[in-house]
Structure formats: structure tokens, C-alpha cells
């Protein structure tokens, strides 16, 4: 049953365009510092808890696609309230049961200090089981996109990749990624701002819907 929030929701504190708050933490691959990822893209995401069904499917799917993120110069980093040793035990279980090794770092955030800083949990929440937050952080450390899913809906890994690829393509070209855009498809040029362009356009949408690029099939 859906219960409306009576307090400020998680995912409400940071905005697109903000600098990602820096932190240092223990992780499954040793100590990590967010700012050490500058120069690369980073997908930082929270999960409600280790050893839970939906989270397990997300980690298996992400580990299987890790090379696709790597190929786009993007690191992955996960975070939950669980201890490092819980993370280790869960990753071992995932490896033995599903045959995939999760090699990207999983941070332990027992005091929720990182989760609170990113608005992954509401300030007054005592556990992190509420949401699946995802932050797409660019090579300058700026948050470029965010998603927030509930505990009972797993994220789409193809959509996470598409968000990354869309942001990268838009940055490279200065153009815009339309609805349902997929890599290789045309982007859209930014709309014109002058009335002559509006009236001179060959047809009614040609001044503001202008496909550009794309890979011929
Ligand atoms: C899950 O990942 O399956 C899950 C996480 C938190 C609460 C319920 C389910």
C-alpha cells in the first residue's frame, strides 16, 4: 500500500547541476574518495539492503554490464547502510549462485552520513531501506542526472546506460537527446530563438525540431 510522505522526501536535497558532496569511506575494494573519480563519469547509487531480492537482481545485472559502463569511461559505486563484512558475504553469495563477481566498490555507510548528504534518505530517517537513488556524476564532479526508485521496483540497467550515453552524446555534440533516444540515433539541435527563423522555416516544426547526426543503418 502506498502511504503519502508527511515529511520531506528523500531525493529532495541535491539538484542537477550541484557539485557532488565529497566523502571518504571504506568499500569492498578498499578506501574510496569521491573526488578521486574526477576525470571520469561515475554512477553512484544506493540500495536499501544487502541480501534482499530486488537488490540482488540489480547487482547481478549491473555486474554483467560493468564492462559497458567501463567502455564509456564510467565507474560504478554502490552504497548501503550494511557493514563491509555483510557486503563481502553478499558478494560471495552472488558469485557462487549467479557466477558474476561484483568488482565495483560497495561502500559501507553505517551512520548514514553519506546517504543523508546526498538526500538518499530523509534527514530524520533511521534506516536507508526507503529508496534506490542513482546519481550520474560527470568528470568535473557535477551531478548531471538523478533517479529515485522505491524499494519494490528494481532499476533498469539499460536505462542507466542510456542516461549515461545520452548525457555524453549531448555533451559532445551540444545537441539534445529526444524521448526514447538510443545511441546511434539522431539528436536534436537546440531550438532557435529568433522570430525570422520561426517564419522562414520550411514547415511549422522545422525551426525547433531539427534532427542532427545519427549513425546511418
Ligand atoms: C529488495 O531489494 O528486495 C528489498 C529491499 C528493501 C525492502 C524490501 C525489499
mmCIF file of C-alpha atoms and ligand atoms in Angstrom:
data_model
loop_
_atom_site.group_PDB
_atom_site.id
_atom_site.type_symbol
_atom_site.label_atom_id
_atom_site.label_comp_id
_atom_site.label_asym_id
_atom_site.label_seq_id
_atom_site.Cartn_x
_atom_site.Cartn_y
_atom_site.Cartn_z
ATOM 1 C CA UNK A 1 0.000 0.000 0.000
ATOM 2 C CA UNK A 2 1.277 3.475 -0.836
ATOM 3 C CA UNK A 3 1.481 5.860 2.112
ATOM 4 C CA UNK A 4 1.981 9.530 1.221
ATOM 5 C CA UNK A 5 5.040 11.164 2.806
ATOM 6 C CA UNK A 6 4.329 13.503 5.685
ATOM 7 C CA UNK A 7 7.929 14.678 5.915
ATOM 8 C CA UNK A 8 10.384 15.933 3.284
ATOM 9 C CA UNK A 9 11.088 13.093 0.860
ATOM 10 C CA UNK A 10 14.441 11.563 0.175
ATOM 11 C CA UNK A 11 15.963 12.571 -3.172
ATOM 12 C CA UNK A 12 14.991 16.175 -2.494
ATOM 13 C CA UNK A 13 18.177 17.765 -1.228
ATOM 14 C CA UNK A 14 20.536 17.816 -4.224
ATOM 15 C CA UNK A 15 19.720 19.143 -7.657
ATOM 16 C CA UNK A 16 21.021 18.618 -11.149
ATOM 17 C CA UNK A 17 23.979 20.981 -11.572
ATOM 18 C CA UNK A 18 25.118 20.737 -7.928
ATOM 19 C CA UNK A 19 28.625 19.560 -7.097
ATOM 20 C CA UNK A 20 28.517 16.037 -5.675
ATOM 21 C CA UNK A 21 29.480 16.248 -1.975
ATOM 22 C CA UNK A 22 32.904 14.720 -1.451
ATOM 23 C CA UNK A 23 33.392 11.883 1.036
ATOM 24 C CA UNK A 24 35.827 9.184 2.003
ATOM 25 C CA UNK A 25 34.615 5.744 3.026
ATOM 26 C CA UNK A 26 35.504 2.081 3.402
ATOM 27 C CA UNK A 27 34.449 -0.061 0.485
ATOM 28 C CA UNK A 28 34.758 -3.601 -0.801
ATOM 29 C CA UNK A 29 37.803 -2.547 -2.850
ATOM 30 C CA UNK A 30 39.471 -0.526 -0.091
ATOM 31 C CA UNK A 31 39.133 3.124 0.922
ATOM 32 C CA UNK A 32 37.474 5.328 -1.690
ATOM 33 C CA UNK A 33 37.152 9.084 -2.064
ATOM 34 C CA UNK A 34 34.543 10.505 -4.397
ATOM 35 C CA UNK A 35 36.807 13.281 -5.686
ATOM 36 C CA UNK A 36 39.356 10.665 -6.799
ATOM 37 C CA UNK A 37 36.908 9.815 -9.612
ATOM 38 C CA UNK A 38 37.259 13.277 -11.188
ATOM 39 C CA UNK A 39 38.135 12.978 -14.844
ATOM 40 C CA UNK A 40 35.731 10.056 -15.327
ATOM 41 C CA UNK A 41 31.997 9.641 -15.162
ATOM 42 C CA UNK A 42 30.660 7.999 -12.035
ATOM 43 C CA UNK A 43 27.331 6.347 -11.297
ATOM 44 C CA UNK A 44 26.839 6.420 -7.524
ATOM 45 C CA UNK A 45 23.817 4.507 -6.339
ATOM 46 C CA UNK A 46 22.264 3.443 -3.071
ATOM 47 C CA UNK A 47 20.482 0.196 -2.388
ATOM 48 C CA UNK A 48 18.207 -0.481 0.581
ATOM 49 C CA UNK A 49 19.971 -3.548 1.954
ATOM 50 C CA UNK A 50 22.259 -6.469 1.167
ATOM 51 C CA UNK A 51 20.690 -9.944 0.907
ATOM 52 C CA UNK A 52 17.375 -8.667 -0.394
ATOM 53 C CA UNK A 53 15.717 -9.989 -3.556
ATOM 54 C CA UNK A 54 15.442 -6.914 -5.772
ATOM 55 C CA UNK A 55 18.861 -5.545 -4.780
ATOM 56 C CA UNK A 56 20.422 -8.893 -5.630
ATOM 57 C CA UNK A 57 18.913 -8.817 -9.123
ATOM 58 C CA UNK A 58 20.211 -5.255 -9.604
ATOM 59 C CA UNK A 59 23.752 -6.183 -8.597
ATOM 60 C CA UNK A 60 23.813 -9.284 -10.775
ATOM 61 C CA UNK A 61 22.566 -7.254 -13.753
ATOM 62 C CA UNK A 62 24.984 -4.383 -13.097
ATOM 63 C CA UNK A 63 27.962 -6.690 -12.688
ATOM 64 C CA UNK A 64 27.070 -8.306 -16.027
ATOM 65 C CA UNK A 65 27.013 -4.862 -17.669
ATOM 66 C CA UNK A 66 30.034 -3.425 -15.819
ATOM 67 C CA UNK A 67 32.177 -3.596 -18.963
ATOM 68 C CA UNK A 68 29.634 -1.485 -20.863
ATOM 69 C CA UNK A 69 29.949 1.288 -18.242
ATOM 70 C CA UNK A 70 33.731 0.918 -18.278
ATOM 71 C CA UNK A 71 33.752 1.239 -22.079
ATOM 72 C CA UNK A 72 32.070 4.638 -21.623
ATOM 73 C CA UNK A 73 34.716 5.697 -19.107
ATOM 74 C CA UNK A 74 32.233 5.437 -16.272
ATOM 75 C CA UNK A 75 32.905 3.927 -12.861
ATOM 76 C CA UNK A 76 30.188 2.360 -10.712
ATOM 77 C CA UNK A 77 29.962 2.788 -6.950
ATOM 78 C CA UNK A 78 27.256 1.405 -4.654
ATOM 79 C CA UNK A 79 26.331 2.325 -1.116
ATOM 80 C CA UNK A 80 24.241 0.907 1.690
ATOM 81 C CA UNK A 81 23.983 1.050 5.447
ATOM 82 C CA UNK A 82 25.232 -2.551 5.731
ATOM 83 C CA UNK A 83 28.707 -3.344 7.038
ATOM 84 C CA UNK A 84 31.679 -4.132 4.867
ATOM 85 C CA UNK A 85 31.509 -7.739 6.047
ATOM 86 C CA UNK A 86 27.865 -8.022 5.065
ATOM 87 C CA UNK A 87 28.823 -6.673 1.624
ATOM 88 C CA UNK A 88 31.616 -9.268 1.345
ATOM 89 C CA UNK A 89 29.310 -12.126 2.352
ATOM 90 C CA UNK A 90 26.647 -10.972 -0.116
ATOM 91 C CA UNK A 91 29.143 -10.655 -2.989
ATOM 92 C CA UNK A 92 30.454 -14.133 -2.264
ATOM 93 C CA UNK A 93 26.896 -15.493 -2.332
ATOM 94 C CA UNK A 94 26.220 -13.645 -5.622
ATOM 95 C CA UNK A 95 29.409 -15.062 -7.154
ATOM 96 C CA UNK A 96 28.617 -18.613 -6.058
ATOM 97 C CA UNK A 97 24.937 -18.510 -7.023
ATOM 98 C CA UNK A 98 24.984 -16.356 -10.168
ATOM 99 C CA UNK A 99 28.546 -16.731 -11.429
ATOM 100 C CA UNK A 100 29.318 -12.991 -11.514
ATOM 101 C CA UNK A 101 31.897 -11.111 -9.477
ATOM 102 C CA UNK A 102 30.873 -7.642 -8.381
ATOM 103 C CA UNK A 103 34.171 -5.785 -8.650
ATOM 104 C CA UNK A 104 32.960 -2.201 -8.392
ATOM 105 C CA UNK A 105 33.167 -0.689 -4.897
ATOM 106 C CA UNK A 106 30.329 -1.041 -2.416
ATOM 107 C CA UNK A 107 30.610 1.476 0.398
ATOM 108 C CA UNK A 108 29.525 0.889 3.970
ATOM 109 C CA UNK A 109 27.607 3.843 5.369
ATOM 110 C CA UNK A 110 26.607 2.660 8.864
ATOM 111 C CA UNK A 111 25.835 6.143 10.192
ATOM 112 C CA UNK A 112 24.013 7.199 7.001
ATOM 113 C CA UNK A 113 26.224 10.254 6.860
ATOM 114 C CA UNK A 114 26.834 9.872 3.104
ATOM 115 C CA UNK A 115 23.238 8.872 2.354
ATOM 116 C CA UNK A 116 21.969 11.937 4.218
ATOM 117 C CA UNK A 117 24.452 14.226 2.450
ATOM 118 C CA UNK A 118 23.103 13.052 -0.906
ATOM 119 C CA UNK A 119 19.468 13.070 0.206
ATOM 120 C CA UNK A 120 19.282 9.301 -0.337
ATOM 121 C CA UNK A 121 17.366 9.127 2.923
ATOM 122 C CA UNK A 122 15.342 11.866 4.541
ATOM 123 C CA UNK A 123 17.224 13.683 7.301
ATOM 124 C CA UNK A 124 15.133 12.166 10.068
ATOM 125 C CA UNK A 125 15.040 8.578 8.748
ATOM 126 C CA UNK A 126 16.865 5.989 10.833
ATOM 127 C CA UNK A 127 17.345 3.422 8.109
ATOM 128 C CA UNK A 128 18.176 3.522 4.441
ATOM 129 C CA UNK A 129 15.621 0.959 3.312
ATOM 130 C CA UNK A 130 13.420 3.564 1.669
ATOM 131 C CA UNK A 131 14.812 4.286 -1.762
ATOM 132 C CA UNK A 132 17.114 3.350 -4.623
ATOM 133 C CA UNK A 133 18.836 6.612 -5.536
ATOM 134 C CA UNK A 134 21.151 6.935 -8.516
ATOM 135 C CA UNK A 135 23.417 9.897 -9.243
ATOM 136 C CA UNK A 136 25.111 10.394 -12.610
ATOM 137 C CA UNK A 137 28.215 12.468 -11.883
ATOM 138 C CA UNK A 138 30.267 13.969 -14.691
ATOM 139 C CA UNK A 139 34.079 14.151 -14.922
ATOM 140 C CA UNK A 140 34.027 17.560 -13.193
ATOM 141 C CA UNK A 141 32.145 16.157 -10.199
ATOM 142 C CA UNK A 142 28.802 17.725 -11.145
ATOM 143 C CA UNK A 143 25.519 15.852 -10.703
ATOM 144 C CA UNK A 144 24.003 15.630 -14.189
ATOM 145 C CA UNK A 145 21.030 13.337 -13.595
ATOM 146 C CA UNK A 146 19.346 11.617 -10.671
ATOM 147 C CA UNK A 147 16.772 8.877 -10.381
ATOM 148 C CA UNK A 148 14.881 7.714 -7.330
ATOM 149 C CA UNK A 149 13.075 4.364 -7.274
ATOM 150 C CA UNK A 150 11.220 2.749 -4.379
ATOM 151 C CA UNK A 151 12.367 -0.429 -2.650
ATOM 152 C CA UNK A 152 9.804 -2.531 -4.510
ATOM 153 C CA UNK A 153 10.923 -1.615 -8.049
ATOM 154 C CA UNK A 154 14.337 -2.528 -9.403
ATOM 155 C CA UNK A 155 16.212 -0.144 -11.672
ATOM 156 C CA UNK A 156 16.575 -0.768 -15.402
ATOM 157 C CA UNK A 157 20.261 -1.230 -16.178
ATOM 158 C CA UNK A 158 19.727 -0.490 -19.927
ATOM 159 C CA UNK A 159 18.091 2.799 -18.865
ATOM 160 C CA UNK A 160 21.034 3.626 -16.588
ATOM 161 C CA UNK A 161 23.353 3.068 -19.541
ATOM 162 C CA UNK A 162 21.090 5.099 -21.822
ATOM 163 C CA UNK A 163 21.116 8.031 -19.398
ATOM 164 C CA UNK A 164 24.913 7.932 -19.326
ATOM 165 C CA UNK A 165 25.188 7.660 -23.107
ATOM 166 C CA UNK A 166 22.602 10.388 -23.666
ATOM 167 C CA UNK A 167 24.437 12.796 -21.373
ATOM 168 C CA UNK A 168 27.744 12.004 -23.028
ATOM 169 C CA UNK A 169 26.323 12.389 -26.552
ATOM 170 C CA UNK A 170 24.637 15.675 -25.643
ATOM 171 C CA UNK A 171 27.883 16.999 -24.134
ATOM 172 C CA UNK A 172 29.948 16.017 -27.153
ATOM 173 C CA UNK A 173 27.576 17.453 -29.737
ATOM 174 C CA UNK A 174 25.904 20.323 -27.896
ATOM 175 C CA UNK A 175 22.619 18.797 -29.109
ATOM 176 C CA UNK A 176 19.686 17.310 -27.200
ATOM 177 C CA UNK A 177 18.618 13.688 -26.734
ATOM 178 C CA UNK A 178 14.900 13.216 -27.507
ATOM 179 C CA UNK A 179 12.421 10.795 -25.957
ATOM 180 C CA UNK A 180 13.447 7.159 -26.243
ATOM 181 C CA UNK A 181 16.769 8.181 -27.804
ATOM 182 C CA UNK A 182 19.199 5.324 -28.253
ATOM 183 C CA UNK A 183 22.901 5.504 -29.174
ATOM 184 C CA UNK A 184 23.357 5.931 -32.928
ATOM 185 C CA UNK A 185 20.032 7.709 -33.372
ATOM 186 C CA UNK A 186 19.841 11.390 -34.346
ATOM 187 C CA UNK A 187 19.893 14.046 -31.660
ATOM 188 C CA UNK A 188 18.027 17.333 -31.859
ATOM 189 C CA UNK A 189 19.587 20.737 -32.379
ATOM 190 C CA UNK A 190 18.829 23.347 -29.732
ATOM 191 C CA UNK A 191 15.825 25.454 -30.769
ATOM 192 C CA UNK A 192 16.299 28.835 -32.443
ATOM 193 C CA UNK A 193 15.458 31.985 -30.553
ATOM 194 C CA UNK A 194 14.676 34.428 -33.351
ATOM 195 C CA UNK A 195 11.361 35.126 -34.995
ATOM 196 C CA UNK A 196 12.795 35.238 -38.537
ATOM 197 C CA UNK A 197 13.929 31.628 -38.124
ATOM 198 C CA UNK A 198 10.415 30.735 -36.987
ATOM 199 C CA UNK A 199 8.757 32.324 -40.036
ATOM 200 C CA UNK A 200 11.474 31.286 -42.519
ATOM 201 C CA UNK A 201 11.321 27.596 -41.581
ATOM 202 C CA UNK A 202 10.058 25.365 -44.380
ATOM 203 C CA UNK A 203 7.344 23.876 -42.233
ATOM 204 C CA UNK A 204 5.781 24.518 -38.849
ATOM 205 C CA UNK A 205 8.131 22.456 -36.673
ATOM 206 C CA UNK A 206 11.358 22.888 -38.664
ATOM 207 C CA UNK A 207 12.626 25.803 -36.534
ATOM 208 C CA UNK A 208 12.537 23.853 -33.285
ATOM 209 C CA UNK A 209 12.625 20.130 -34.171
ATOM 210 C CA UNK A 210 15.821 19.703 -36.138
ATOM 211 C CA UNK A 211 17.365 16.204 -36.066
ATOM 212 C CA UNK A 212 21.143 16.127 -36.301
ATOM 213 C CA UNK A 213 23.704 13.337 -36.653
ATOM 214 C CA UNK A 214 22.938 9.709 -36.103
ATOM 215 C CA UNK A 215 24.658 6.654 -37.478
ATOM 216 C CA UNK A 216 23.291 5.510 -40.875
ATOM 217 C CA UNK A 217 21.945 1.933 -40.721
HETATM 218 C C1 LIG B 1 14.702 -5.775 -2.088
HETATM 219 O O1 LIG B 1 15.725 -5.314 -2.626
HETATM 220 O O2 LIG B 1 14.166 -6.787 -2.497
HETATM 221 C C2 LIG B 1 14.104 -5.079 -0.909
HETATM 222 C C3 LIG B 1 14.800 -4.081 -0.272
HETATM 223 C C4 LIG B 1 14.229 -3.449 0.828
HETATM 224 C C5 LIG B 1 12.976 -3.823 1.258
HETATM 225 C C6 LIG B 1 12.293 -4.811 0.574
HETATM 226 C C7 LIG B 1 12.858 -5.445 -0.498
#
